[in-house]
PDB file of C-alpha atoms in Angstrom:
ATOM      1  CA  MET A   1      73.591 133.739 111.934  1.00 34.00           C
ATOM      2  CA  THR A   2      75.148 130.387 112.804  1.00 41.00           C
ATOM      3  CA  MET A   3      72.865 127.856 114.456  1.00 43.00           C
ATOM      4  CA  THR A   4      74.545 125.941 117.252  1.00 46.00           C
ATOM      5  CA  LEU A   5      73.455 122.858 119.144  1.00 42.00           C
ATOM      6  CA  GLU A   6      72.580 124.990 122.169  1.00 45.00           C
ATOM      7  CA  GLN A   7      70.289 127.183 120.086  1.00 43.00           C
ATOM      8  CA  SER A   8      68.522 124.176 118.624  1.00 48.00           C
ATOM      9  CA  ALA A   9      67.716 122.421 121.923  1.00 57.00           C
ATOM     10  CA  ASP A  10      64.200 123.915 122.148  1.00 77.00           C
ATOM     11  CA  ASN A  11      63.738 124.080 118.401  1.00 87.00           C
ATOM     12  CA  PRO A  12      65.391 120.962 116.904  1.00 94.00           C
ATOM     13  CA  LEU A  13      67.550 121.192 113.821  1.00 96.00           C
ATOM     14  CA  ARG A  14      65.499 119.211 111.298  1.00 98.00           C
ATOM     15  CA  VAL A  15      67.625 117.300 108.799  1.00 98.00           C
ATOM     16  CA  LEU A  16      66.030 115.572 105.826  1.00 98.00           C
ATOM     17  CA  ALA A  17      68.028 112.487 104.836  1.00 98.00           C
ATOM     18  CA  ILE A  18      67.903 110.952 101.359  1.00 98.00           C
ATOM     19  CA  SER A  19      69.455 107.609 100.424  1.00 98.00           C
ATOM     20  CA  GLY A  20      70.507 107.088  96.837  1.00 97.00           C
ATOM     21  CA  SER A  21      70.015 103.344  97.103  1.00 96.00           C
ATOM     22  CA  LEU A  22      66.726 101.483  96.799  1.00 96.00           C
ATOM     23  CA  ARG A  23      68.097  98.101  97.903  1.00 94.00           C
ATOM     24  CA  LYS A  24      66.306  96.574 100.907  1.00 93.00           C
ATOM     25  CA  SER A  25      69.565  96.062 102.855  1.00 92.00           C
ATOM     26  CA  SER A  26      71.185  99.233 101.524  1.00 93.00           C
ATOM     27  CA  PHE A  27      74.384 100.326 103.244  1.00 94.00           C
ATOM     28  CA  ASN A  28      73.442 103.954 102.607  1.00 96.00           C
ATOM     29  CA  THR A  29      69.991 103.658 104.106  1.00 97.00           C
ATOM     30  CA  GLY A  30      71.646 101.839 107.013  1.00 95.00           C
ATOM     31  CA  LEU A  31      74.083 104.736 107.296  1.00 96.00           C
ATOM     32  CA  LEU A  32      71.117 107.113 107.595  1.00 98.00           C
ATOM     33  CA  ARG A  33      69.521 104.939 110.277  1.00 98.00           C
ATOM     34  CA  ALA A  34      72.819 105.045 112.163  1.00 97.00           C
ATOM     35  CA  ALA A  35      72.846 108.840 111.736  1.00 98.00           C
ATOM     36  CA  GLN A  36      69.453 108.974 113.448  1.00 98.00           C
ATOM     37  CA  GLU A  37      70.910 106.993 116.349  1.00 97.00           C
ATOM     38  CA  VAL A  38      74.145 108.996 116.786  1.00 97.00           C
ATOM     39  CA  ALA A  39      72.754 112.451 115.971  1.00 97.00           C
ATOM     40  CA  PRO A  40      73.727 115.079 118.533  1.00 97.00           C
ATOM     41  CA  ASP A  41      71.145 116.434 120.938  1.00 96.00           C
ATOM     42  CA  GLY A  42      69.002 119.016 119.202  1.00 96.00           C
ATOM     43  CA  MET A  43      69.134 117.302 115.791  1.00 97.00           C
ATOM     44  CA  GLU A  44      66.271 115.276 114.333  1.00 98.00           C
ATOM     45  CA  ILE A  45      66.891 113.265 111.179  1.00 98.00           C
ATOM     46  CA  GLY A  46      63.993 112.086 109.021  1.00 98.00           C
ATOM     47  CA  ILE A  47      64.570 109.733 106.095  1.00 98.00           C
ATOM     48  CA  PHE A  48      62.701 110.444 102.849  1.00 98.00           C
ATOM     49  CA  ASP A  49      62.097 107.437 100.574  1.00 97.00           C
ATOM     50  CA  ILE A  50      62.630 108.395  96.920  1.00 98.00           C
ATOM     51  CA  ARG A  51      61.411 105.059  95.554  1.00 97.00           C
ATOM     52  CA  GLY A  52      58.126 106.507  94.204  1.00 96.00           C
ATOM     53  CA  LEU A  53      59.629 109.419  92.257  1.00 98.00           C
ATOM     54  CA  PRO A  54      59.029 109.199  88.504  1.00 98.00           C
ATOM     55  CA  PHE A  55      61.897 109.929  86.135  1.00 97.00           C
ATOM     56  CA  TYR A  56      62.262 113.671  85.636  1.00 97.00           C
ATOM     57  CA  ASP A  57      60.319 114.702  82.531  1.00 96.00           C
ATOM     58  CA  GLY A  58      59.674 118.326  81.599  1.00 95.00           C
ATOM     59  CA  ASP A  59      56.375 117.386  79.933  1.00 97.00           C
ATOM     60  CA  LEU A  60      55.224 115.676  83.125  1.00 96.00           C
ATOM     61  CA  GLU A  61      56.339 118.682  85.158  1.00 96.00           C
ATOM     62  CA  ALA A  62      54.361 121.012  82.863  1.00 96.00           C
ATOM     63  CA  GLN A  63      51.187 119.097  83.810  1.00 96.00           C
ATOM     64  CA  GLY A  64      51.900 119.686  87.497  1.00 96.00           C
ATOM     65  CA  ASP A  65      54.245 117.898  89.853  1.00 96.00           C
ATOM     66  CA  PRO A  66      53.252 114.307  90.637  1.00 97.00           C
ATOM     67  CA  GLU A  67      52.402 113.694  94.323  1.00 97.00           C
ATOM     68  CA  PRO A  68      55.777 112.082  95.209  1.00 98.00           C
ATOM     69  CA  VAL A  69      57.559 115.157  93.802  1.00 98.00           C
ATOM     70  CA  VAL A  70      55.274 117.513  95.750  1.00 97.00           C
ATOM     71  CA  ALA A  71      56.095 115.509  98.898  1.00 98.00           C
ATOM     72  CA  LEU A  72      59.857 115.693  98.229  1.00 98.00           C
ATOM     73  CA  LYS A  73      59.853 119.439  97.622  1.00 97.00           C
ATOM     74  CA  SER A  74      57.691 120.018 100.686  1.00 97.00           C
ATOM     75  CA  ALA A  75      59.946 117.862 102.886  1.00 98.00           C
ATOM     76  CA  ILE A  76      63.000 119.818 101.730  1.00 98.00           C
ATOM     77  CA  ARG A  77      61.303 123.162 102.396  1.00 97.00           C
ATOM     78  CA  GLN A  78      60.259 122.027 105.888  1.00 97.00           C
ATOM     79  CA  SER A  79      63.794 120.929 106.794  1.00 98.00           C
ATOM     80  CA  ASP A  80      66.663 123.063 108.044  1.00 98.00           C
ATOM     81  CA  ALA A  81      69.235 121.004 106.145  1.00 98.00           C
ATOM     82  CA  VAL A  82      69.547 117.999 103.843  1.00 98.00           C
ATOM     83  CA  MET A  83      71.860 114.999 104.088  1.00 98.00           C
ATOM     84  CA  PHE A  84      72.518 112.870 101.008  1.00 98.00           C
ATOM     85  CA  ALA A  85      73.815 109.286 101.405  1.00 97.00           C
ATOM     86  CA  THR A  86      75.119 108.101  98.074  1.00 96.00           C
ATOM     87  CA  PRO A  87      76.321 104.755  96.815  1.00 94.00           C
ATOM     88  CA  GLU A  88      78.880 104.670  94.023  1.00 93.00           C
ATOM     89  CA  TYR A  89      77.922 103.046  90.761  1.00 91.00           C
ATOM     90  CA  ASN A  90      80.398 103.163  87.857  1.00 92.00           C
ATOM     91  CA  TRP A  91      82.396 106.013  89.466  1.00 91.00           C
ATOM     92  CA  GLY A  92      79.318 108.152  90.046  1.00 93.00           C
ATOM     93  CA  THR A  93      76.204 108.636  92.113  1.00 95.00           C
ATOM     94  CA  SER A  94      73.109 106.561  91.510  1.00 96.00           C
ATOM     95  CA  GLY A  95      70.534 107.466  88.893  1.00 97.00           C
ATOM     96  CA  VAL A  96      67.774 107.615  91.520  1.00 98.00           C
ATOM     97  CA  MET A  97      69.747 110.138  93.591  1.00 98.00           C
ATOM     98  CA  LYS A  98      70.413 112.330  90.560  1.00 98.00           C
ATOM     99  CA  ASN A  99      66.743 112.053  89.592  1.00 98.00           C
ATOM    100  CA  ALA A 100      65.606 113.190  93.051  1.00 98.00           C
ATOM    101  CA  ILE A 101      67.947 116.169  92.910  1.00 98.00           C
ATOM    102  CA  ASP A 102      66.787 117.022  89.379  1.00 97.00           C
ATOM    103  CA  TRP A 103      63.173 117.183  90.586  1.00 98.00           C
ATOM    104  CA  ALA A 104      64.080 119.073  93.773  1.00 97.00           C
ATOM    105  CA  SER A 105      66.194 121.599  91.868  1.00 96.00           C
ATOM    106  CA  ARG A 106      63.124 122.778  89.954  1.00 95.00           C
ATOM    107  CA  ASP A 107      61.761 124.319  93.178  1.00 91.00           C
ATOM    108  CA  ARG A 108      62.758 127.946  93.722  1.00 85.00           C
ATOM    109  CA  GLU A 109      60.446 128.668  96.654  1.00 88.00           C
ATOM    110  CA  GLU A 110      61.830 129.748 100.007  1.00 89.00           C
ATOM    111  CA  GLY A 111      63.376 126.781 101.787  1.00 90.00           C
ATOM    112  CA  SER A 112      64.251 124.895  98.591  1.00 94.00           C
ATOM    113  CA  LEU A 113      67.724 123.524  97.888  1.00 96.00           C
ATOM    114  CA  MET A 114      68.773 127.025  96.832  1.00 95.00           C
ATOM    115  CA  GLY A 115      70.804 128.229  99.825  1.00 94.00           C
ATOM    116  CA  LYS A 116      69.937 125.194 101.974  1.00 97.00           C
ATOM    117  CA  PRO A 117      72.769 123.640 104.038  1.00 97.00           C
ATOM    118  CA  GLY A 118      73.581 120.123 102.937  1.00 98.00           C
ATOM    119  CA  THR A 119      76.096 117.354 103.423  1.00 98.00           C
ATOM    120  CA  ILE A 120      77.082 114.207 101.575  1.00 97.00           C
ATOM    121  CA  ILE A 121      77.970 110.876 103.128  1.00 96.00           C
ATOM    122  CA  GLY A 122      78.262 107.461 101.568  1.00 95.00           C
ATOM    123  CA  ALA A 123      79.052 103.794 101.861  1.00 93.00           C
ATOM    124  CA  GLY A 124      80.064 101.387  99.165  1.00 88.00           C
ATOM    125  CA  GLY A 125      82.777 100.419  96.784  1.00 80.00           C
ATOM    126  CA  ARG A 126      86.463 100.165  97.471  1.00 81.00           C
ATOM    127  CA  ALA A 127      86.973 103.944  97.544  1.00 84.00           C
ATOM    128  CA  GLY A 128      84.102 104.577  99.958  1.00 87.00           C
ATOM    129  CA  THR A 129      82.029 106.545  97.408  1.00 93.00           C
ATOM    130  CA  SER A 130      84.629 109.288  97.008  1.00 94.00           C
ATOM    131  CA  ARG A 131      84.000 109.684  93.270  1.00 95.00           C
ATOM    132  CA  ALA A 132      80.213 109.617  93.696  1.00 95.00           C
ATOM    133  CA  GLN A 133      80.490 112.261  96.397  1.00 95.00           C
ATOM    134  CA  MET A 134      82.603 114.505  94.158  1.00 96.00           C
ATOM    135  CA  GLN A 135      80.031 114.158  91.375  1.00 96.00           C
ATOM    136  CA  LEU A 136      77.214 114.927  93.805  1.00 96.00           C
ATOM    137  CA  LEU A 137      79.122 117.953  95.115  1.00 96.00           C
ATOM    138  CA  GLU A 138      79.200 119.379  91.580  1.00 96.00           C
ATOM    139  CA  THR A 139      75.499 118.677  91.053  1.00 97.00           C
ATOM    140  CA  LEU A 140      74.488 120.219  94.384  1.00 97.00           C
ATOM    141  CA  GLY A 141      76.689 123.228  93.655  1.00 95.00           C
ATOM    142  CA  GLU A 142      74.513 123.938  90.634  1.00 95.00           C
ATOM    143  CA  THR A 143      71.363 123.756  92.780  1.00 95.00           C
ATOM    144  CA  GLY A 144      72.714 126.381  95.178  1.00 95.00           C
ATOM    145  CA  THR A 145      72.944 123.951  98.103  1.00 96.00           C
ATOM    146  CA  ILE A 146      75.659 124.989 100.565  1.00 96.00           C
ATOM    147  CA  VAL A 147      77.525 121.711 101.094  1.00 96.00           C
ATOM    148  CA  MET A 148      79.730 120.836 104.077  1.00 94.00           C
ATOM    149  CA  VAL A 149      82.338 118.326 102.941  1.00 86.00           C
ATOM    150  CA  LYS A 150      84.651 117.924 105.955  1.00 87.00           C
ATOM    151  CA  PRO A 151      84.943 115.907 108.035  1.00 85.00           C
ATOM    152  CA  GLY A 152      83.848 113.461 105.381  1.00 88.00           C
ATOM    153  CA  VAL A 153      82.137 110.122 105.761  1.00 93.00           C
ATOM    154  CA  MET A 154      83.219 107.705 103.018  1.00 90.00           C
ATOM    155  CA  ILE A 155      82.889 104.100 104.119  1.00 90.00           C
ATOM    156  CA  ALA A 156      84.294 101.299 101.987  1.00 87.00           C
ATOM    157  CA  ALA A 157      81.521  98.736 102.182  1.00 72.00           C
ATOM    158  CA  PHE A 158      83.872  95.840 101.631  1.00 72.00           C
ATOM    159  CA  ALA A 159      85.541  96.376 105.003  1.00 66.00           C
ATOM    160  CA  PRO A 160      84.778  93.326 107.155  1.00 68.00           C
ATOM    161  CA  ASP A 161      82.195  93.741 109.906  1.00 81.00           C
ATOM    162  CA  THR A 162      81.261  97.290 108.894  1.00 91.00           C
ATOM    163  CA  PHE A 163      77.646  96.452 107.998  1.00 91.00           C
ATOM    164  CA  ASP A 164      75.492  93.473 108.914  1.00 91.00           C
ATOM    165  CA  SER A 165      73.314  91.505 106.478  1.00 90.00           C
ATOM    166  CA  GLU A 166      70.414  93.947 107.024  1.00 92.00           C
ATOM    167  CA  GLY A 167      72.555  96.949 106.018  1.00 92.00           C
ATOM    168  CA  ASN A 168      72.988  98.238 109.578  1.00 93.00           C
ATOM    169  CA  LEU A 169      76.220 100.048 110.415  1.00 93.00           C
ATOM    170  CA  ASN A 170      77.820  98.110 113.261  1.00 92.00           C
ATOM    171  CA  SER A 171      81.390  99.420 113.235  1.00 92.00           C
ATOM    172  CA  PRO A 172      82.004 101.468 116.414  1.00 94.00           C
ATOM    173  CA  ASP A 173      84.742 103.465 114.648  1.00 93.00           C
ATOM    174  CA  MET A 174      82.498 104.361 111.718  1.00 94.00           C
ATOM    175  CA  ARG A 175      79.599 105.245 114.038  1.00 95.00           C
ATOM    176  CA  GLN A 176      81.954 107.574 115.925  1.00 96.00           C
ATOM    177  CA  LEU A 177      83.126 109.156 112.640  1.00 95.00           C
ATOM    178  CA  LEU A 178      79.495 109.654 111.602  1.00 97.00           C
ATOM    179  CA  GLY A 179      78.696 111.246 114.970  1.00 97.00           C
ATOM    180  CA  LYS A 180      81.596 113.709 114.609  1.00 97.00           C
ATOM    181  CA  HIS A 181      80.430 114.585 111.116  1.00 97.00           C
ATOM    182  CA  LEU A 182      76.918 115.314 112.408  1.00 97.00           C
ATOM    183  CA  GLU A 183      78.246 117.463 115.255  1.00 97.00           C
ATOM    184  CA  GLU A 184      80.144 119.601 112.739  1.00 96.00           C
ATOM    185  CA  PHE A 185      77.124 119.699 110.435  1.00 97.00           C
ATOM    186  CA  ALA A 186      74.975 120.978 113.290  1.00 95.00           C
ATOM    187  CA  LYS A 187      77.336 123.937 113.679  1.00 92.00           C
TER     188      LYS A 187
END
């Protein structure tokens, strides 16, 4: 069954958003804040901070998931969909984003990444994170996440006046593109 915006008006579509950048004025975290502002009616976007996640370690996992990992897995299970905002470092996604996905992928309970709708957006670099998004698409494919890729949001962070010094998206054109992406994602 396809969920539409009309169906979600009384029961909001809950989207968990994860930024792959830890920087205070991160363009990708700013992109997620903008997503909260331009989200269509019936969509609620909550941002999950991955800063406290330890590096994935099978020995650590065998002792029981650390609290930040429990919180991440729970937040994913409680969401209807997941949105990943990735920077591009050395032609790929960030280590912290990959680490978060590695931890999350170990969950096979109902509502985990397995079969969960997801989307990838990103800001940074001259190519607007296109290579990082392709890498993330492969990684999420292995987790069983069902990823919507078009219309894509790949913002070259070097474009003048796209982001302010706090990392906030202030380009009307890019905000409109993000809004269209979210409308399609809601469908």
